[in-house]
Short mmCIF file of C-alpha atoms in Angstrom, two decimals:
data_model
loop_
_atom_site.label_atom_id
_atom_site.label_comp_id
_atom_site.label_asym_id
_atom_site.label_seq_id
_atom_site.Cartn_x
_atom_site.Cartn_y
_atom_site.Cartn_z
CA UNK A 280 0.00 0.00 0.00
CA UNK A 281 2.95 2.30 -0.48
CA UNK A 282 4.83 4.39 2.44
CA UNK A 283 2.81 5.11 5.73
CA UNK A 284 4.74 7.73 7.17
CA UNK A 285 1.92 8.61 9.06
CA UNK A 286 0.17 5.19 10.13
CA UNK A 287 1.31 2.45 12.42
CA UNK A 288 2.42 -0.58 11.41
CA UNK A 289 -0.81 -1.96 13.18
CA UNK A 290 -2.85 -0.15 11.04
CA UNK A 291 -0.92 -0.62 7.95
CA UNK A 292 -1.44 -4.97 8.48
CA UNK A 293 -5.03 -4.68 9.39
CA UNK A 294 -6.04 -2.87 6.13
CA UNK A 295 -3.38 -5.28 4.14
CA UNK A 296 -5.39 -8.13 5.44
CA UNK A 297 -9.08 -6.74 5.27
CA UNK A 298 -8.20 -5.83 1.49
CA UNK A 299 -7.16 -9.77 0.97
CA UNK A 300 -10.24 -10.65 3.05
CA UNK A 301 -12.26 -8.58 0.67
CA UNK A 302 -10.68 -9.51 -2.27
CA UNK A 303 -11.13 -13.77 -1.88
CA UNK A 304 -13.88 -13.29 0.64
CA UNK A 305 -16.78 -10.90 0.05
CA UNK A 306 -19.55 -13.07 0.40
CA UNK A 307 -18.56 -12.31 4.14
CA UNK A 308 -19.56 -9.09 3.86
CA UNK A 309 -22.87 -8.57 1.88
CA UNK A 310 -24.74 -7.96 4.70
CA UNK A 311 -22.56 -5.50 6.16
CA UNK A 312 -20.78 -4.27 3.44
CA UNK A 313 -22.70 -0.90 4.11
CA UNK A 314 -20.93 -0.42 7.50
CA UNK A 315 -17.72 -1.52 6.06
CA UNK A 316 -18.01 1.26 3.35
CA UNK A 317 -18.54 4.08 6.20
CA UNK A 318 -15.24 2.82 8.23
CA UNK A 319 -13.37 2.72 5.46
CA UNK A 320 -14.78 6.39 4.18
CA UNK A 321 -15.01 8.02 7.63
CA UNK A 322 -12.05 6.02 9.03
CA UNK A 323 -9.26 5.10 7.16
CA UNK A 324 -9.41 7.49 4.31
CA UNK A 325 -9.25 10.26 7.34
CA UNK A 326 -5.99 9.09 8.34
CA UNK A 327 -4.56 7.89 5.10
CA UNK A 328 -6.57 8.47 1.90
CA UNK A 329 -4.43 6.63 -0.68
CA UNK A 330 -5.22 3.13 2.03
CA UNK A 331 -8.41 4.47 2.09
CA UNK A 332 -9.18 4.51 -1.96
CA UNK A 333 -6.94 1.10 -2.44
CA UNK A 334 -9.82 -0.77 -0.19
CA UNK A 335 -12.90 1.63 -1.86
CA UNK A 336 -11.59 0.01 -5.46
CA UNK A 337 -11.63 -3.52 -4.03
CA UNK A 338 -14.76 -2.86 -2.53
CA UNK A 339 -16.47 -1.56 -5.58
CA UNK A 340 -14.70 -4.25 -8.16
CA UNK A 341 -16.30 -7.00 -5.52
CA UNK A 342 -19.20 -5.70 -5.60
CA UNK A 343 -19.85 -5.63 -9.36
CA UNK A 344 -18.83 -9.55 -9.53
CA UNK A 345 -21.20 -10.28 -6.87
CA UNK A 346 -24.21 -8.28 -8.32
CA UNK A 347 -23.27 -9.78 -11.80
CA UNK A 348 -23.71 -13.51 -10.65
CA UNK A 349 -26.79 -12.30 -8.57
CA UNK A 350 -28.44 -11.14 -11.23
CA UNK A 351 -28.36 -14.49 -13.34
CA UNK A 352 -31.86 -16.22 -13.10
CA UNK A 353 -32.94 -19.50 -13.65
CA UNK A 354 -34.92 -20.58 -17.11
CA UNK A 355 -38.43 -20.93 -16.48
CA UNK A 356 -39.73 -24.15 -16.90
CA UNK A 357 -43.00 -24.73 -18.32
CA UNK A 358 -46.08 -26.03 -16.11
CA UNK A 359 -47.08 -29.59 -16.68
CA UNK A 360 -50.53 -28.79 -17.78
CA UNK A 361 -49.19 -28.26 -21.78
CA UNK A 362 -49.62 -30.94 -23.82
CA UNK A 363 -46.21 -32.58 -25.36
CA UNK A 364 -46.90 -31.18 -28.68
CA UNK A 365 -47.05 -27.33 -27.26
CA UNK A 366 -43.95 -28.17 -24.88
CA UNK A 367 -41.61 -29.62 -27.51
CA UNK A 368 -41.12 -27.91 -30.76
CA UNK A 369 -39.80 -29.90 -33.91
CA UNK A 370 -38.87 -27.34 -36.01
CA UNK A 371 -35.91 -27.15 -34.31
CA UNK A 372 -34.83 -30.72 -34.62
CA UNK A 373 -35.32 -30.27 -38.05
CA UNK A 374 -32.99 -27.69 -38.31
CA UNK A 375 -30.56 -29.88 -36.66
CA UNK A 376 -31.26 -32.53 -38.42
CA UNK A 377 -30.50 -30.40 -41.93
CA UNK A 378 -27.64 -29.18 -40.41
CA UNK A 379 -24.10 -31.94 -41.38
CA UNK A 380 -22.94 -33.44 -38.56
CA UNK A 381 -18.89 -31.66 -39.12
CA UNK A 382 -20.51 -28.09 -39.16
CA UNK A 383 -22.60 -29.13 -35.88
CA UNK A 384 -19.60 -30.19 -34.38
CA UNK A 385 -17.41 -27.00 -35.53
CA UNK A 386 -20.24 -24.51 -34.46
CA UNK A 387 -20.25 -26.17 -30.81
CA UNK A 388 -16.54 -26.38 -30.52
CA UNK A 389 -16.27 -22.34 -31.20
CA UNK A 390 -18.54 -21.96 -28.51
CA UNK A 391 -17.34 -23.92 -26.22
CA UNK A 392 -14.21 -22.27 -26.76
CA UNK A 393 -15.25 -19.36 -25.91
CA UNK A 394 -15.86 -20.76 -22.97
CA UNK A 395 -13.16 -22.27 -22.09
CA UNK A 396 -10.46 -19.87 -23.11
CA UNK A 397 -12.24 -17.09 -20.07
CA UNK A 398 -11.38 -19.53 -17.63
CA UNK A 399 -9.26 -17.88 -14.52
CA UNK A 400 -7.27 -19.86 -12.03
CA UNK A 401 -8.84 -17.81 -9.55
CA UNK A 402 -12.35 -19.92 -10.54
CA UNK A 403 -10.59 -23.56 -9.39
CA UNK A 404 -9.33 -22.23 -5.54
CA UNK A 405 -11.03 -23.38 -2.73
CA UNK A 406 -13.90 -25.49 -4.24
CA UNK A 407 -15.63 -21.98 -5.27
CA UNK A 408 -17.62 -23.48 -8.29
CA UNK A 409 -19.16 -25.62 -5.51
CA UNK A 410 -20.05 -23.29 -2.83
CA UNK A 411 -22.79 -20.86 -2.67
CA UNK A 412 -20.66 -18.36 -0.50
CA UNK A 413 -17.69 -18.36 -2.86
CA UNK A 414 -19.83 -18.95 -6.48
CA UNK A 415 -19.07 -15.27 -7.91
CA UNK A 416 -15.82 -15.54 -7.76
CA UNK A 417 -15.88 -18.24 -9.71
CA UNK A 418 -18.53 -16.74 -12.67
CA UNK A 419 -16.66 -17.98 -15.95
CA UNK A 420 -16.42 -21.49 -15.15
CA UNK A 421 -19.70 -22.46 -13.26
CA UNK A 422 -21.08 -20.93 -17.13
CA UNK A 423 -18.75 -23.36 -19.01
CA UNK A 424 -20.55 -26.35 -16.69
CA UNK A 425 -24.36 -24.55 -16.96
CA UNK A 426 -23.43 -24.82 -20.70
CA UNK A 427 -22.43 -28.81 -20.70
CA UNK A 428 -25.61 -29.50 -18.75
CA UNK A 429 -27.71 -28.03 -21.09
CA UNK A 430 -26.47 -29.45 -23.70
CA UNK A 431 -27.41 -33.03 -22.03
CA UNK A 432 -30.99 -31.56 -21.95
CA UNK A 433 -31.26 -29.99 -25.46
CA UNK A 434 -30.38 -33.44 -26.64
CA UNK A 435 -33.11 -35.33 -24.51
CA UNK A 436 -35.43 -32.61 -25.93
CA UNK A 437 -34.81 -33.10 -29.10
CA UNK A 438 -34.92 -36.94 -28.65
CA UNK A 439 -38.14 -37.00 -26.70
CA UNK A 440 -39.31 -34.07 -29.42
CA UNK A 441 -40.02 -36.83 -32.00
CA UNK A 442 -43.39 -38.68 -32.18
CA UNK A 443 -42.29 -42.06 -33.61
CA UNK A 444 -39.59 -44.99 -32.31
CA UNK A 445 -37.82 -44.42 -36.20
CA UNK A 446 -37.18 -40.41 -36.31
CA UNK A 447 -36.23 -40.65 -32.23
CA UNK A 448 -33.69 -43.26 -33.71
CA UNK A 449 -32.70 -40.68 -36.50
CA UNK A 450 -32.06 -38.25 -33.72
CA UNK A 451 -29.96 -40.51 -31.91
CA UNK A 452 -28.10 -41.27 -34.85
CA UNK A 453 -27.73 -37.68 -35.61
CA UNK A 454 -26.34 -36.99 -31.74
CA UNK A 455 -23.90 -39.49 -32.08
CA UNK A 456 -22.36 -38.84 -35.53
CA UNK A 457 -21.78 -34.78 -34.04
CA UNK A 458 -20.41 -37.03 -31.13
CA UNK A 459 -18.07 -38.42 -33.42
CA UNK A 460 -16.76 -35.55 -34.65
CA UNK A 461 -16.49 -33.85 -31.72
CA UNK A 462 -13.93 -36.66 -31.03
CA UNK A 463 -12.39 -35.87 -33.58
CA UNK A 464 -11.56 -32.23 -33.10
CA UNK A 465 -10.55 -33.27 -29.36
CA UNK A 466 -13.63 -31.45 -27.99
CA UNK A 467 -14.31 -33.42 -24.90
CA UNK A 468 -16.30 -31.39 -23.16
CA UNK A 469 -19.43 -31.00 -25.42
CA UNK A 470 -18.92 -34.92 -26.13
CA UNK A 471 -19.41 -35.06 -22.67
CA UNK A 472 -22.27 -33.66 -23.08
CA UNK A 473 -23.82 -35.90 -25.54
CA UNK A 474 -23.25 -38.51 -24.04
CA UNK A 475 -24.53 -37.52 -20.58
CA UNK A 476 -27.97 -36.43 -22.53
CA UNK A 477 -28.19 -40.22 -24.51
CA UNK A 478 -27.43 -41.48 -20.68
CA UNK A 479 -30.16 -39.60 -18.97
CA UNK A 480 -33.53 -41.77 -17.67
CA UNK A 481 -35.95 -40.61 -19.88
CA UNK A 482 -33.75 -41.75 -22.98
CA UNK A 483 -31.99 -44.56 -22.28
CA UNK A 484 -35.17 -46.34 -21.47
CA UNK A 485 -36.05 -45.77 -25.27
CA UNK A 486 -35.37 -49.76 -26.43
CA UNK A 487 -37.67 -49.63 -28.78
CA UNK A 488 -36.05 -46.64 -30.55
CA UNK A 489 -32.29 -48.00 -29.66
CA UNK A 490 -33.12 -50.98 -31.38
CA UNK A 491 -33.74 -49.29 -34.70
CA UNK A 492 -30.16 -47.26 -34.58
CA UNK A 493 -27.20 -49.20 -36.66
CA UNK A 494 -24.68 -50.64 -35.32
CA UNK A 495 -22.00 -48.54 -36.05
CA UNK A 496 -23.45 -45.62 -34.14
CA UNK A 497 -23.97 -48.19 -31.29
CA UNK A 498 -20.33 -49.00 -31.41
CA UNK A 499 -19.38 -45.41 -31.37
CA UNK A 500 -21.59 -44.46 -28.48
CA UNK A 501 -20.43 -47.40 -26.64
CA UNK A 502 -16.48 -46.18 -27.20
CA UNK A 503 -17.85 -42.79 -25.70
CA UNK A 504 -19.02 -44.28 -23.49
CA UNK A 505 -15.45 -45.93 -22.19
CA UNK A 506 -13.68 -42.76 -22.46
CA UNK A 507 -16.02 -41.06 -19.80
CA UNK A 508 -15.87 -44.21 -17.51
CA UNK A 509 -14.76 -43.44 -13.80
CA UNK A 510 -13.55 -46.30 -13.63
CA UNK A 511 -9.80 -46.31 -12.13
CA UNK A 512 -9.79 -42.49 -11.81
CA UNK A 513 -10.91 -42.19 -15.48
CA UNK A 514 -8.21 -43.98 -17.33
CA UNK A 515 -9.46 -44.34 -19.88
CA UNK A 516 -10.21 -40.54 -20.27
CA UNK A 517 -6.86 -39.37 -19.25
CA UNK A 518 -5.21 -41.75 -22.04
CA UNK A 519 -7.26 -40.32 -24.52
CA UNK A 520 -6.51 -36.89 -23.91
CA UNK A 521 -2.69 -37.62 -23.46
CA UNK A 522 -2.97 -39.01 -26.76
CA UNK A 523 -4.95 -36.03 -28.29
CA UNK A 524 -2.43 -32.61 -29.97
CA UNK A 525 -4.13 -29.47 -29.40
CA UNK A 526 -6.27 -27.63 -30.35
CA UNK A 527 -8.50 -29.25 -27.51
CA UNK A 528 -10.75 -28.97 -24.84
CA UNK A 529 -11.01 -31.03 -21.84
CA UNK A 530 -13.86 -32.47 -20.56
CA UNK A 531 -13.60 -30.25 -16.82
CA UNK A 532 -15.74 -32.30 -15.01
CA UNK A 533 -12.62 -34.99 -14.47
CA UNK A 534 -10.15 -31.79 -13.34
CA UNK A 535 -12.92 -30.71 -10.89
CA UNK A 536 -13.17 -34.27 -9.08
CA UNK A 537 -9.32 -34.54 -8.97
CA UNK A 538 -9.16 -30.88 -7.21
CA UNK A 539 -12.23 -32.09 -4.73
CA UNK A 540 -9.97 -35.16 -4.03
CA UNK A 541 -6.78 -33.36 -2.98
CA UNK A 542 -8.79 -30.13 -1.58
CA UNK A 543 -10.73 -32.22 1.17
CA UNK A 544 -8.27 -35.26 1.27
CA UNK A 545 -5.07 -32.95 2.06
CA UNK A 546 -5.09 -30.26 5.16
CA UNK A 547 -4.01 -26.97 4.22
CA UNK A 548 -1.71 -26.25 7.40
CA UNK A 549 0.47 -28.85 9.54
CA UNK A 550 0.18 -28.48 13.24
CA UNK A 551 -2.41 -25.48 12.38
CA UNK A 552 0.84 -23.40 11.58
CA UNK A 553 3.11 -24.84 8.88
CA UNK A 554 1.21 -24.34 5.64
CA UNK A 555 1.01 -27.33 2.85
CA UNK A 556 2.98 -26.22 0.38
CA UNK A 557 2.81 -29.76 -1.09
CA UNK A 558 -0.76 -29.52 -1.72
CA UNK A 559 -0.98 -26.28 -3.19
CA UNK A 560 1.88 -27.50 -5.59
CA UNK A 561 -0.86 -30.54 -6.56
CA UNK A 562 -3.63 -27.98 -7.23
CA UNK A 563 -1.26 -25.60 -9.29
CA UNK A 564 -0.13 -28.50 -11.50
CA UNK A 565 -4.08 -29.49 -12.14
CA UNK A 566 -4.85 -25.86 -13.02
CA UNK A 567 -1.61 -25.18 -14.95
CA UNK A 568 -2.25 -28.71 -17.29
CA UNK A 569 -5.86 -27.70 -17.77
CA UNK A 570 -5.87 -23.80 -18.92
CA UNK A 571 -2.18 -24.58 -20.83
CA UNK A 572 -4.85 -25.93 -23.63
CA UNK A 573 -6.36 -22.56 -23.89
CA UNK A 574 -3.19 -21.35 -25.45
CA UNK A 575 -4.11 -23.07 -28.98
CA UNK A 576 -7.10 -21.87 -30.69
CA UNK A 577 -9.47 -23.99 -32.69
CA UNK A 578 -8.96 -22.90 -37.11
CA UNK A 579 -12.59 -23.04 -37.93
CA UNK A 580 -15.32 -20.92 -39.58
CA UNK A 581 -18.27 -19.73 -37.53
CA UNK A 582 -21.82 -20.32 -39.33
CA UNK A 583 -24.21 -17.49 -38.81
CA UNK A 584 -27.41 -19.34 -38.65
CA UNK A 585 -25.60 -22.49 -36.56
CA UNK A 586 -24.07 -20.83 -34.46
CA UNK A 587 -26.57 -18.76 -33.33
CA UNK A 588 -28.92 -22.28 -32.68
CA UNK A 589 -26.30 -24.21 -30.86
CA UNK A 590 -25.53 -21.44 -28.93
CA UNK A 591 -29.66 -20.68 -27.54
CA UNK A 592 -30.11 -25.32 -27.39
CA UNK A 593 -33.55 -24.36 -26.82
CA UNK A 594 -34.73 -26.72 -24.12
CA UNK A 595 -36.54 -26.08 -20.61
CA UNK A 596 -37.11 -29.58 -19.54
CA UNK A 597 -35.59 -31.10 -16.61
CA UNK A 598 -35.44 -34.34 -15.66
CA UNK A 599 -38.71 -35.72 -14.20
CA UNK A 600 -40.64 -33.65 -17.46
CA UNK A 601 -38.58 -35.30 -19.29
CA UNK A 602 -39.02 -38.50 -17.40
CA UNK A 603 -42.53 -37.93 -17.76
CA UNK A 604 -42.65 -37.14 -21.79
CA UNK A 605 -40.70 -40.46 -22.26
CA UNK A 606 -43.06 -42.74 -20.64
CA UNK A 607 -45.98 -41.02 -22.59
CA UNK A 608 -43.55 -41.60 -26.46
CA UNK A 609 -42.81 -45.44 -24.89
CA UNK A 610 -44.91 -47.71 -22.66
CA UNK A 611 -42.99 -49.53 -20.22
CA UNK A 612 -42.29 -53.00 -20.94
CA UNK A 613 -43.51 -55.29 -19.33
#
């Protein structure tokens, strides 16, 4: 905070800390930040106004980031008195369905991209994707996995959006030839994606509409499949991206678990004094292999008209609608 010729050295470390409290904190202070603003205006600007502005910055920087992530609402879901042809439109499985499976994959990959390459380490530090308190700071990555998710439910949608077992198993088809070259161009993350949305209840009940997709989509979807397996810490995951030269992006969901693991399976101070340098150093190395991918960009054309669908994946469905829709397109077999 520069020379304070005029402050004690008391003063100078509280203000040092309550700026770093701000700064990684703030959630601690919504409900007083009010009060806080007044000592720091009426207080410590008084006695040393350069301190003073240096904690009214913070403050006000904080305080944009926490109104921004306020401010995001929830979609509206639809009440379960509409009838399935007024909840689902197919018009815009059409469009998909028009739309080659290499341009589909392209057009997602640039968005995800996007994504991806606003990713902060700040976003990964103390689980803050995961808890309410600490979810502003982390803005630009909880998007990236609101984006994934949807993209499991757009796909059910669309599924589920078809009145007959033969153009749900065109769908399906469709979903996992885009999968396929999403593989392709290394994009793991939207594959994720797809394959999470074939793997939800309401669709992979559909037999009767499984049974009429070919084989070699089966056989694809099944490799997917193995790739996102947990199974021994996702091996089989972590060979395939080894094995994949950027341009790429990771599927984040497998970077997330490993920082849970070491986070809560690692203390962050020995004794309560000594602090764990040794786990830090694990976190940084997660965080540093991830975000190094963001340094190669993707060479590929955005589509006007694509791009703008695969970036809205109309869809307001979750999971027991959907649940609900596929029981009504397939009895259950008895």
């Amino acid at each position: 905070f520069g020379c304070l010729s005029e402050s004690s050295a008391v003063q100078k470390n509280v203000c040092v800390a309550l700026n770093i409290w701000l700064e990684h904190r703030f959630s601690d202070f919504t409900s007083i930040i009010e009060e806080v603003e007044y000592f720091v205006r009426d207080q410590i600007c008084v006695d040393n106004l350069e301190m003073g502005q240096k904690l009214e910055n913070t403050i006000e920087q904080q305080k944009k980031l926490y109104s921004k992530f306020s401010a995001i609402q929830p979609t509206a879901v639809m009440p379960l008195n509409f009838t399935i042809d007024k909840r689902i439109h197919t018009n815009t499985c059409s469009f998909l369905l028009s739309t080659d499976v290499s341009v589909a994959a392209s057009q997602l990959t640039l968005i995800d991209y996007t994504y991806f390459k606003e990713l902060k380490i700040a976003s990964f530090l103390n689980l803050a994707w995961d808890k309410p308190k600490l979810e502003y700071k982390s803005f630009d990555l909880r998007s990236l996995l609101e984006r994934v998710d949807r993209l499991a439910h757009w796909v059910a949608n669309l599924i589920l959006a078809c009145d007959s077992e033969e153009k749900r198993a065109t769908v399906i088809t469709h979903m996992i030839d885009i999968g396929k070259e999403l593989l392709t161009l290394h994009n793991f993350q939207s594959l994720s994606g797809i394959v999470a949305g074939l793997n939800i209840a309401s669709i992979c009940r559909l037999k009767a509409s499984f049974e009429l997709v070919n084989k070699k989509a089966l056989k694809n979807l099944e490799q997917f499949s193995k790739i996102f397996s947990p199974l021994h810490s996702y091996k089989s995951y972590r060979i395939e991206l080894s094995n994949s030269s950027p341009p790429c992006i990771p599927y984040i969901g497998v970077s997330l678990s490993d920082l849970t693991f070491i986070h809560e399976g690692n203390p962050d101070f020995y004794e309560d004094v000594y602090i764990n340098f040794g786990k830090q150093q694990l976190i940084y190395n997660i965080i540093k292999e991830l975000l190094t991918y963001q340094k190669v960009p993707y060479s590929l054309s955005p589509s006007n008209l694509e791009m703008m669908y695969f970036t809205g994946l109309p869809c307001s469905f979750d999971e027991d609608l959907l649940y609900e829709i596929s029981i009504t397109r397939e009895k259950r077999r008895k």
